[in-house]
Short mmCIF file of C-alpha atoms and ligand atoms in Angstrom, two decimals:
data_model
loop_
_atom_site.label_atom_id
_atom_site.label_comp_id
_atom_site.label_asym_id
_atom_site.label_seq_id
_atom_site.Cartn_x
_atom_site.Cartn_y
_atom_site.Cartn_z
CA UNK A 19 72.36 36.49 94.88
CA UNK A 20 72.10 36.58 98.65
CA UNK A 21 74.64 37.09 101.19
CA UNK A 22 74.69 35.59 104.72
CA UNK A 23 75.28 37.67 107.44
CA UNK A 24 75.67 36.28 111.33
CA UNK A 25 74.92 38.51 114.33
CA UNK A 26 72.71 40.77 112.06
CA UNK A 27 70.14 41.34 114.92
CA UNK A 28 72.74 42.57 117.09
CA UNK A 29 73.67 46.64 117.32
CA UNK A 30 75.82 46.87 114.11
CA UNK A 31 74.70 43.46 112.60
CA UNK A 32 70.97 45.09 112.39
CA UNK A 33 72.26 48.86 111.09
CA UNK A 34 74.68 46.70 108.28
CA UNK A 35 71.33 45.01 107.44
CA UNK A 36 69.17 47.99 107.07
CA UNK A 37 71.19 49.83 105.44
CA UNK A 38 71.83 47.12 102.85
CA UNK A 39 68.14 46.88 102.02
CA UNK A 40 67.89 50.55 101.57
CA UNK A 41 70.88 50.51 98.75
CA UNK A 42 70.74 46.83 97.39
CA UNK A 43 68.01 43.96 96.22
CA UNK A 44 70.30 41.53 97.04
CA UNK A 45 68.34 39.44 99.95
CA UNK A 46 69.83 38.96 103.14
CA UNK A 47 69.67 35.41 105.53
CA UNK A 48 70.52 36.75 108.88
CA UNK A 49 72.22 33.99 111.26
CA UNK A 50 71.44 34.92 114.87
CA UNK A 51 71.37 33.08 117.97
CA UNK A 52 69.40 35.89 119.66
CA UNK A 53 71.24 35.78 122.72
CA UNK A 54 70.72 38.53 125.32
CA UNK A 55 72.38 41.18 122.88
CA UNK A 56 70.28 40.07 119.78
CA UNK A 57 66.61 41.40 119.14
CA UNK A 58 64.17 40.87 116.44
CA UNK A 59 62.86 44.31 117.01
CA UNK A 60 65.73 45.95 116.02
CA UNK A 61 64.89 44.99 112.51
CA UNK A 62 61.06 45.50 112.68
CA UNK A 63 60.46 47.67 109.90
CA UNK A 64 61.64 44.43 107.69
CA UNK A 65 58.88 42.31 108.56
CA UNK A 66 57.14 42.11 105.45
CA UNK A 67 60.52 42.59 103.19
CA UNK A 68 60.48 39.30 101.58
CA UNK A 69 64.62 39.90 100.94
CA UNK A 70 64.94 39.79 104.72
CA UNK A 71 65.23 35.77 105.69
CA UNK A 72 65.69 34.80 109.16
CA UNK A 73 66.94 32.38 111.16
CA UNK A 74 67.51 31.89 114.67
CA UNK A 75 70.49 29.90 115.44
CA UNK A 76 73.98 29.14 116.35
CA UNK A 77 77.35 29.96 114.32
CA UNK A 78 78.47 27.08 116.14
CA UNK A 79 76.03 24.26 114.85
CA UNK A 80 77.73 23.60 111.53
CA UNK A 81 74.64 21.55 110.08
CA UNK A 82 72.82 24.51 110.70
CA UNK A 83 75.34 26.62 108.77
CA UNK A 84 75.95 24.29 106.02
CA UNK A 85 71.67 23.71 105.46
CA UNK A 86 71.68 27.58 104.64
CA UNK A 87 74.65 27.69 102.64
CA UNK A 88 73.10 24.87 100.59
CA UNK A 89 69.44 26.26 100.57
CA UNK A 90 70.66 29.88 99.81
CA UNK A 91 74.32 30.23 97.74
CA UNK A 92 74.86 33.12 99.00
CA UNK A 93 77.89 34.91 96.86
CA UNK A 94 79.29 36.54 100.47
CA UNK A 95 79.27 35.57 103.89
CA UNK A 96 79.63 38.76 106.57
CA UNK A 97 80.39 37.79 110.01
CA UNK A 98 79.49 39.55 112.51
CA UNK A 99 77.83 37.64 115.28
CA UNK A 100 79.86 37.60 118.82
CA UNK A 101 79.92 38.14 122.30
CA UNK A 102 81.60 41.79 122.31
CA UNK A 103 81.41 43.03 125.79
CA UNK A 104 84.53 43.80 127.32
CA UNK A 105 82.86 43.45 131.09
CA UNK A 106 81.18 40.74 130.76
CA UNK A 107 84.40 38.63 129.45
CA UNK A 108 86.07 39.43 132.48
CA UNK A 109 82.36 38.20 134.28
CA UNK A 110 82.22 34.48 132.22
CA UNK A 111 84.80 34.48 129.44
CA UNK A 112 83.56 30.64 128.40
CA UNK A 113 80.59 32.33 125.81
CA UNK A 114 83.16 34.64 124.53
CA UNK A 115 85.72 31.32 123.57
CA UNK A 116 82.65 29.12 122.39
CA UNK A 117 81.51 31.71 119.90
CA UNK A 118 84.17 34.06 118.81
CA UNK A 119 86.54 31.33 118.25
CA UNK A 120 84.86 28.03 118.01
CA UNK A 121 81.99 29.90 115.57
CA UNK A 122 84.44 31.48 113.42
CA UNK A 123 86.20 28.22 113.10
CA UNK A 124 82.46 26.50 112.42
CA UNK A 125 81.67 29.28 110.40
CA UNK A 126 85.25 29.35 108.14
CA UNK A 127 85.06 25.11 108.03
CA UNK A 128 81.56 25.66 106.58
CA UNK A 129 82.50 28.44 103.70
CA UNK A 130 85.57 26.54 103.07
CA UNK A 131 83.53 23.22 102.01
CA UNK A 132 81.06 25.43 100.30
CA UNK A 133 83.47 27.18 97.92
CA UNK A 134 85.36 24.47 97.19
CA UNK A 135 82.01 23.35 95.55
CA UNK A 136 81.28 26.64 93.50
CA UNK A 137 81.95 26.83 89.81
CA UNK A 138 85.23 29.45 88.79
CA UNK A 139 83.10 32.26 88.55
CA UNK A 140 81.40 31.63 91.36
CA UNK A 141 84.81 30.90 93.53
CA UNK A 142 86.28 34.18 92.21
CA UNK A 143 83.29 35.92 93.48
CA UNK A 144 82.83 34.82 96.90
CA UNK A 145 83.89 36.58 100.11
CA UNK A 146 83.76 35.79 103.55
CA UNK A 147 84.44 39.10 105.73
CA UNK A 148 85.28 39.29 108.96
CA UNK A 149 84.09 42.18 111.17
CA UNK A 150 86.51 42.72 114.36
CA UNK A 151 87.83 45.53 117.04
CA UNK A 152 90.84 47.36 117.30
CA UNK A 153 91.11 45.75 120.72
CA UNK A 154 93.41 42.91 119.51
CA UNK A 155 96.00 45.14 118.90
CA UNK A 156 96.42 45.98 122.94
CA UNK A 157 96.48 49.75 124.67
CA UNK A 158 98.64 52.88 123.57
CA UNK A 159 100.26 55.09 125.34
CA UNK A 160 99.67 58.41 125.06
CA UNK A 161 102.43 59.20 122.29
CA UNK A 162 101.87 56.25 120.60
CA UNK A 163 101.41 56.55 116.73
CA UNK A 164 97.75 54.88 116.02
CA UNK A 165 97.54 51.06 115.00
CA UNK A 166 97.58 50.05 111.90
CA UNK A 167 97.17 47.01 109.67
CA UNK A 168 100.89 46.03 110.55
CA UNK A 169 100.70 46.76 114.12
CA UNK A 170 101.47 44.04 117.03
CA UNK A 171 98.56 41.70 117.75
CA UNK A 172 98.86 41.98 121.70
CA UNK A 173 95.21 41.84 123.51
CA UNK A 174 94.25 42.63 126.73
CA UNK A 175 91.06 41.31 127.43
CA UNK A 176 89.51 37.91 127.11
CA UNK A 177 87.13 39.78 124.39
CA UNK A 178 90.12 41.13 122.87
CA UNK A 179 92.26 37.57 123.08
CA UNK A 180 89.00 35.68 121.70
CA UNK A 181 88.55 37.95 118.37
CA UNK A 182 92.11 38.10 117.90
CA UNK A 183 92.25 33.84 117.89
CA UNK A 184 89.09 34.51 115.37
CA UNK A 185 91.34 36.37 112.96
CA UNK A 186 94.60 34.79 113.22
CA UNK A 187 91.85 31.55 111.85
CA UNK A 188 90.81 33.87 109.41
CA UNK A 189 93.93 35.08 107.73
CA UNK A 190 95.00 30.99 108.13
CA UNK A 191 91.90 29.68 106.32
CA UNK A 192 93.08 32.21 103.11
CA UNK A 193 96.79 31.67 103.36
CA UNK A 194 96.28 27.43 103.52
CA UNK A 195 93.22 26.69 102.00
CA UNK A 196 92.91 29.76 99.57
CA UNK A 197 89.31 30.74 101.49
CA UNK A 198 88.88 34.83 99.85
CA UNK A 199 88.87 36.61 103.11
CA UNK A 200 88.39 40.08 103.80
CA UNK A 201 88.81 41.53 107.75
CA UNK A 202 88.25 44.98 108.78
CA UNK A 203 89.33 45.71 112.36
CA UNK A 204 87.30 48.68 113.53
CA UNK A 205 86.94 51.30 116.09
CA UNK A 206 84.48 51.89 119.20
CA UNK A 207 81.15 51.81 117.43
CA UNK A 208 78.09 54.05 118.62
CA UNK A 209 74.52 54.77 117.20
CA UNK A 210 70.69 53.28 117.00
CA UNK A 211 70.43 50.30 118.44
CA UNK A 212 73.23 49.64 121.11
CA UNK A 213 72.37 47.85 123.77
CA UNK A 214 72.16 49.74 126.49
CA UNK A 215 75.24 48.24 128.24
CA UNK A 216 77.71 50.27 126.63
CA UNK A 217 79.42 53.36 127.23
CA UNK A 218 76.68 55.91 125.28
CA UNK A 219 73.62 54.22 125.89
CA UNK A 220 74.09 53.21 129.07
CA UNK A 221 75.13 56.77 130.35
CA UNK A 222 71.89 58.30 128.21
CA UNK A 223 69.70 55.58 129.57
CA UNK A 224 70.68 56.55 133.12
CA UNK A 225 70.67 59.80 132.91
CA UNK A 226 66.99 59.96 131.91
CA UNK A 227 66.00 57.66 134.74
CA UNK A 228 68.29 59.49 137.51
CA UNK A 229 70.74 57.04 138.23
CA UNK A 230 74.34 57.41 138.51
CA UNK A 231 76.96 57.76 135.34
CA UNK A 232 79.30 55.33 136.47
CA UNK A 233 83.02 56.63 135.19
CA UNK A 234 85.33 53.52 135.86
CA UNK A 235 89.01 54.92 136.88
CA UNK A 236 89.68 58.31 136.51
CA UNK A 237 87.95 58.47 132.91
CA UNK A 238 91.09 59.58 131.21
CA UNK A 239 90.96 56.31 128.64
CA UNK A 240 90.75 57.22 125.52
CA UNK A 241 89.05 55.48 122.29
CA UNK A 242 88.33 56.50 118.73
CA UNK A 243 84.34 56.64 118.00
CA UNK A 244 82.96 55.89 114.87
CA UNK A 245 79.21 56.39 113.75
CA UNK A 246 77.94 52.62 113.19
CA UNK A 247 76.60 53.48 109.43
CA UNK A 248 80.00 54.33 108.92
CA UNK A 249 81.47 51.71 109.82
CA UNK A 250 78.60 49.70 107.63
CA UNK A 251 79.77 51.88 104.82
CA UNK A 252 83.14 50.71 105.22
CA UNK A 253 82.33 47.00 104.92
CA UNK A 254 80.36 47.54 101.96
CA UNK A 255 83.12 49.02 100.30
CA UNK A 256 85.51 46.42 101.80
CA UNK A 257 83.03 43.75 100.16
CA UNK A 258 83.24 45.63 97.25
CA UNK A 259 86.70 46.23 96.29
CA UNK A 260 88.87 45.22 99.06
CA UNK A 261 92.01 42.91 97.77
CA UNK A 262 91.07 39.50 98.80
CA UNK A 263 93.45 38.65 102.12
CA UNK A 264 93.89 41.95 102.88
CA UNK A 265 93.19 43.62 106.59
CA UNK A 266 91.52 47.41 106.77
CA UNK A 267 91.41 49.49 109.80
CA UNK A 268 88.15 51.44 110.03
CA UNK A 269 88.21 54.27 112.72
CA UNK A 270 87.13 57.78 113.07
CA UNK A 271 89.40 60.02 113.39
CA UNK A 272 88.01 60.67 116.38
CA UNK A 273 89.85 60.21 119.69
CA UNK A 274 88.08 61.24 122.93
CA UNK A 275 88.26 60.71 127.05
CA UNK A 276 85.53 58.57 128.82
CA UNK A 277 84.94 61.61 130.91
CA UNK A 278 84.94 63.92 127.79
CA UNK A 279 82.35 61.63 125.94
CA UNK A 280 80.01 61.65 129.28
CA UNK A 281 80.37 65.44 129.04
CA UNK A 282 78.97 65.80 125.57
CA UNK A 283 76.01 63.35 125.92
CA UNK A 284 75.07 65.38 129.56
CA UNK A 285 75.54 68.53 127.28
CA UNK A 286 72.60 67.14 124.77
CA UNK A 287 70.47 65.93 127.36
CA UNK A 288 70.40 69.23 128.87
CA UNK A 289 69.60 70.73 125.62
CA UNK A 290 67.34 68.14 124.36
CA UNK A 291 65.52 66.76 127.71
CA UNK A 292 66.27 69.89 130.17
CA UNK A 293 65.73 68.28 133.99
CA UNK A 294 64.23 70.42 136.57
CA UNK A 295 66.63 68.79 139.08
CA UNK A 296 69.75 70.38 137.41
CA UNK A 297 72.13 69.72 135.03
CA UNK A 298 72.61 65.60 134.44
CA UNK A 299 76.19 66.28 135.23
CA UNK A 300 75.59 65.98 138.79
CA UNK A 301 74.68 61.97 138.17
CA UNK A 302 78.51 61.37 137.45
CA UNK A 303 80.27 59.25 139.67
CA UNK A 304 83.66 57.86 139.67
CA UNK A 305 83.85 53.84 140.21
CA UNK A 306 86.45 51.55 140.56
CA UNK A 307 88.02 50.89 136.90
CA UNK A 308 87.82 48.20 135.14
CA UNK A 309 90.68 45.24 135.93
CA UNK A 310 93.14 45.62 132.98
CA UNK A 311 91.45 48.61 131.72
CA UNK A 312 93.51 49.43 128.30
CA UNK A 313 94.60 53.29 128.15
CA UNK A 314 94.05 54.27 124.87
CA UNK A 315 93.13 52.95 121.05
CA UNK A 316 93.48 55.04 118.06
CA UNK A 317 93.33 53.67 114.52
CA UNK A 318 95.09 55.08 110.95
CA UNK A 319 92.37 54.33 108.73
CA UNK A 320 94.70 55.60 105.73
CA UNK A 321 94.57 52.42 103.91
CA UNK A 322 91.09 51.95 103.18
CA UNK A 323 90.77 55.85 102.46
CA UNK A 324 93.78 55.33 99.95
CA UNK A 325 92.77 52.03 98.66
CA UNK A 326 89.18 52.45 98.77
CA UNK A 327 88.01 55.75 98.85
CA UNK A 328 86.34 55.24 102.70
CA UNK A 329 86.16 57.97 104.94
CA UNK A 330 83.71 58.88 107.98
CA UNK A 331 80.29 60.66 107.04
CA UNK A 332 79.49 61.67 110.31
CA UNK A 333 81.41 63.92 113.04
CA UNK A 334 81.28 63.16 116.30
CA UNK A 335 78.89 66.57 117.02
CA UNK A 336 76.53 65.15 114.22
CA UNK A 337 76.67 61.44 115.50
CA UNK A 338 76.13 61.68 118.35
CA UNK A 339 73.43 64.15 118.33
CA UNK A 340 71.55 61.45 115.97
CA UNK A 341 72.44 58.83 118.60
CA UNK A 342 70.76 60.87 121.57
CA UNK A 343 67.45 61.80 119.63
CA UNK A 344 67.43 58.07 118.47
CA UNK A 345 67.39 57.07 122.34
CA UNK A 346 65.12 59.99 123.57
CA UNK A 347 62.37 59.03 120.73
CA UNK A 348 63.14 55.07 121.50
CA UNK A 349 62.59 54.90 125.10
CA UNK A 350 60.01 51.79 124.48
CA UNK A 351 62.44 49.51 122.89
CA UNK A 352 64.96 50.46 125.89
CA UNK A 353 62.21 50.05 128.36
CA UNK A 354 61.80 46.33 126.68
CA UNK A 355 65.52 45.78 126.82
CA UNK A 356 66.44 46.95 130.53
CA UNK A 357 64.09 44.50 132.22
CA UNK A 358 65.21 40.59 133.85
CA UNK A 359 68.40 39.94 132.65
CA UNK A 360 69.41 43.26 131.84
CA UNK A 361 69.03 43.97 135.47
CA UNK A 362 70.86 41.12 137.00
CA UNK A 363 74.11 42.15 134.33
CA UNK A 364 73.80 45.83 136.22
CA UNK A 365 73.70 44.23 139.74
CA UNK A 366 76.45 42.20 138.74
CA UNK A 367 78.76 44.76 137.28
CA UNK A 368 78.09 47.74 139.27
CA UNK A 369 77.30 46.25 142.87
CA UNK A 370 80.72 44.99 143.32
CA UNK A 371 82.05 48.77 142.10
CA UNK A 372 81.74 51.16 145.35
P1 NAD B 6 76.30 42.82 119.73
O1 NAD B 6 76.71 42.14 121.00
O2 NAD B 6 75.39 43.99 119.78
O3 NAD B 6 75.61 41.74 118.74
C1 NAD B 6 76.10 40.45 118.57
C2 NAD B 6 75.03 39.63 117.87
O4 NAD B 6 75.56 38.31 117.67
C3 NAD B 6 73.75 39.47 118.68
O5 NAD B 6 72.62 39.69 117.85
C4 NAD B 6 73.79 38.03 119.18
O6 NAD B 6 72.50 37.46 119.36
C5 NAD B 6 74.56 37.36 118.05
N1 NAD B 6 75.25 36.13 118.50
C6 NAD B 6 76.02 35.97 119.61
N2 NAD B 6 76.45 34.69 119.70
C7 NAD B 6 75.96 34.04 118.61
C8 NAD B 6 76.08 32.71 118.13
N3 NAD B 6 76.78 31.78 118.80
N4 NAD B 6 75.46 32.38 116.97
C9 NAD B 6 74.73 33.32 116.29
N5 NAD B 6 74.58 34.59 116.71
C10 NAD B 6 75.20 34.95 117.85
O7 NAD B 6 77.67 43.18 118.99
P2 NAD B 6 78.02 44.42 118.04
O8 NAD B 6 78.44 45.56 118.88
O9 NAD B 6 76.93 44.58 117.06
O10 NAD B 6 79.32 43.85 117.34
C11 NAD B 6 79.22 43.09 116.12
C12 NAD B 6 80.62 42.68 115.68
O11 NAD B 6 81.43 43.84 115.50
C13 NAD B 6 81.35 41.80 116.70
O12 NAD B 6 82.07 40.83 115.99
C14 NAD B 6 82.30 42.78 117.38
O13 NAD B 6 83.47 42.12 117.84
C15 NAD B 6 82.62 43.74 116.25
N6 NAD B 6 82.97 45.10 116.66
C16 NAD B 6 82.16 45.80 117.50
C17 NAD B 6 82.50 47.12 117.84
C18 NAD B 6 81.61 47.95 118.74
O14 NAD B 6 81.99 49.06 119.11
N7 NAD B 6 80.42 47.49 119.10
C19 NAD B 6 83.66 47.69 117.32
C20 NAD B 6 84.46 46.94 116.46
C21 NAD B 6 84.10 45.65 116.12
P1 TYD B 7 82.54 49.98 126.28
O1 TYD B 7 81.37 50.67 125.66
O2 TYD B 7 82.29 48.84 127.21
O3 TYD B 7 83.53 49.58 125.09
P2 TYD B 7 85.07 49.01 125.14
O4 TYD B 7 85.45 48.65 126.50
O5 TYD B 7 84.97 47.84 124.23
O6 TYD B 7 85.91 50.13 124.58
O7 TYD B 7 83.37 51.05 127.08
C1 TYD B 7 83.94 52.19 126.46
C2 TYD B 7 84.81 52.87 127.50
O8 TYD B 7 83.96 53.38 128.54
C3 TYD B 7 85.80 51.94 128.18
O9 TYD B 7 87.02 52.65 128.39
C4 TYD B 7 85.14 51.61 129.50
C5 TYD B 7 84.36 52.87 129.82
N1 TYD B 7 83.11 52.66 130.61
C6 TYD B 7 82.90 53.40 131.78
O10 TYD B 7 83.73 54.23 132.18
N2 TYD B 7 81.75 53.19 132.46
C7 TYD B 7 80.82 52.28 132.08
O11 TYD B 7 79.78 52.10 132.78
C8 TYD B 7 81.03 51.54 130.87
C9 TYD B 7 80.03 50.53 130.38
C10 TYD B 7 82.20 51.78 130.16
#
């Protein structure tokens, strides 16, 4: 049977999807609007994979959603599709309301009606999972123990506020209606395929074309990184086995500075792509920080390693070494991706941080 997964041309909505053809027949219809983080090419090598269906469109047009639940029955939905950049909900937070809250709630109404309609064996065996951040559970200070599945729901961010409204609907459409829910909240995210707006791509990106690493603050936030085909790993084995209802906290073990992070991608690209300039290190440049920047997130991912057997593949020295060869032997689909509106986003952020 099929599953439906939203956002699945996005950065980890493409990896889940490629990695799920590689260890399962089980076709996938991928829901994506194709906004300015979604692209087709990401998933190029599936072109003539019959198992690979799909669609451009909204989460938020429920006849849309409900045709392919219809056409396709699939046995799981996985929801990933969202607007997930921090900076750019503090730019237009309107995009981040429409679709992390209003298409989860399309997305939960649509399920809901669709499993009411299954046989018993088919009800028992449907799951709708939820992917989200640890950002909904706020900023740590520095002795802090890491969150965990029980820890307060206090965002920061209009990102952050907008997936944590889209899993408060979650855990309500299980507890009232009985909808078999699965949500794993994970960690900062890095690998093939990130648009080149985030932290690691965007300071690999730059440094190849000799622009400034902009550090926001004084680069002392820290985050957990996780390789993304862990984290795909994880859902799988969330989809799995995870207890219907339950939350799992997916994270790396892996807690690192901004400033440290830039430091090990500079140290690469010296190895990898030596500059006759000098080191890339002299492209870093402090800007002002972010408004509300959180501190630090950390995650216990104990209970899906004790429930579920899930732990990280990757270390952070093998990840992201994978990540910067990925982006050195890639520099076509980044040239593709940092043109027009790409541009405008940099002019926008950056220009108004001296
Ligand atoms: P992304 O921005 O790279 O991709 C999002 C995808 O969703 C894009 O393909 C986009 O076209 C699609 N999309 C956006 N609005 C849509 C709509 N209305 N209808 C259909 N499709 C739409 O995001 P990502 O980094 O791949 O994140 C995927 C999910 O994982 C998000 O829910 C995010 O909150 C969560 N998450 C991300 C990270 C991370 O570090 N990137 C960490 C934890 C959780
Ligand atoms: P980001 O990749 O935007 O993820 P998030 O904010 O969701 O954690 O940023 C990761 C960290 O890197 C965050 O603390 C902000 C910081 N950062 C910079 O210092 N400079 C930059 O240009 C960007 C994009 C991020």
């Amino acid at each position: 049977m099929p599953i439906l997964v939203t956002g699945g041309a996005g950065f980890i909505g493409s990896n889940f999807v490629l990695d799920w053809l590689t260890q399962s027949d089980e076709p996938v219809i991928n829901l994506d609007r194709l906004t300015y983080a979604g692209n087709q090419e990401n998933l190029a090598s599936l072109a003539n994979d019959p198992r690979h269906i799909f669609v451009q469109g909204d989460i938020c047009d429920r006849a849309l959603v409900d045709a392919i639940l219809q056409q396709n029955q699939p046995r799981a939905i996985i929801h990933f599709a969202a607007e997930s950049h921090v900076d750019r909900s503090i730019h237009g937070p309107s995009a981040f309301m429409r679709t992390n809250i209003d298409g989860t709630f399309t997305l939960l109404e649509a399920a809901r009606d669709h499993w009411r309609n299954l046989n018993e064996a088919g009800k028992r065996w449907f799951r709708f999972h939820h992917v989200s951040t640890d950002e909904v559970y706020g900023s740590l200070t520095s002795d802090q123990a890491p969150f965990t599945e029980t820890s307060l729901y206090q965002p920061n961010s209009p990102y952050s506020a907008s997936k944590a409204a889209s899993d408060h609907l979650v855990r309500a459409w299980h507890h009232t209606y009985g909808l078999p829910v699965t949500t794993s909240n994970c960690s900062n995210n890095y690998g093939p395929f990130q648009f080149p707006e985030k932290l690691i791509p965007l300071m690999i990106t730059h440094a190849l074309a000799g622009k400034p690493l902009p550090i926001y603050g004084d680069g002392q936030q820290i985050r957990d990184w996780l390789y993304v085909t862990d984290h795909c790993a994880a859902i799988r084995r969330i989809l799995e086995d995870g207890r219907v209802g339950a939350v799992y906290n997916v994270g790396g073990w892996n807690e690192l500075t901004n400033i440290d992070i830039v430091a090990q991608v500079v140290a690469l690209l010296d190895e990898l792509r030596p500059n006759p300039a000098g080191s890339y290190a002299r492209l870093i440049t402090h800007v002002t920080d972010r408004p509300g920047h959180d501190r630090r997130y950390a995650i216990d991912a104990r209970k899906i390693e004790q429930e579920l057997g899930w732990r990280p593949m990757e270390t952070f020295a093998t990840g992201l070494r994978k990540t910067v060869l990925w982006y050195l032997d890639h520099q076509d689909w980044v040239g593709r991706i940092t043109s027009g509106e790409y541009r405008q986003w940099i002019d926008q952020n950056y220009g108004a941080r001296p």
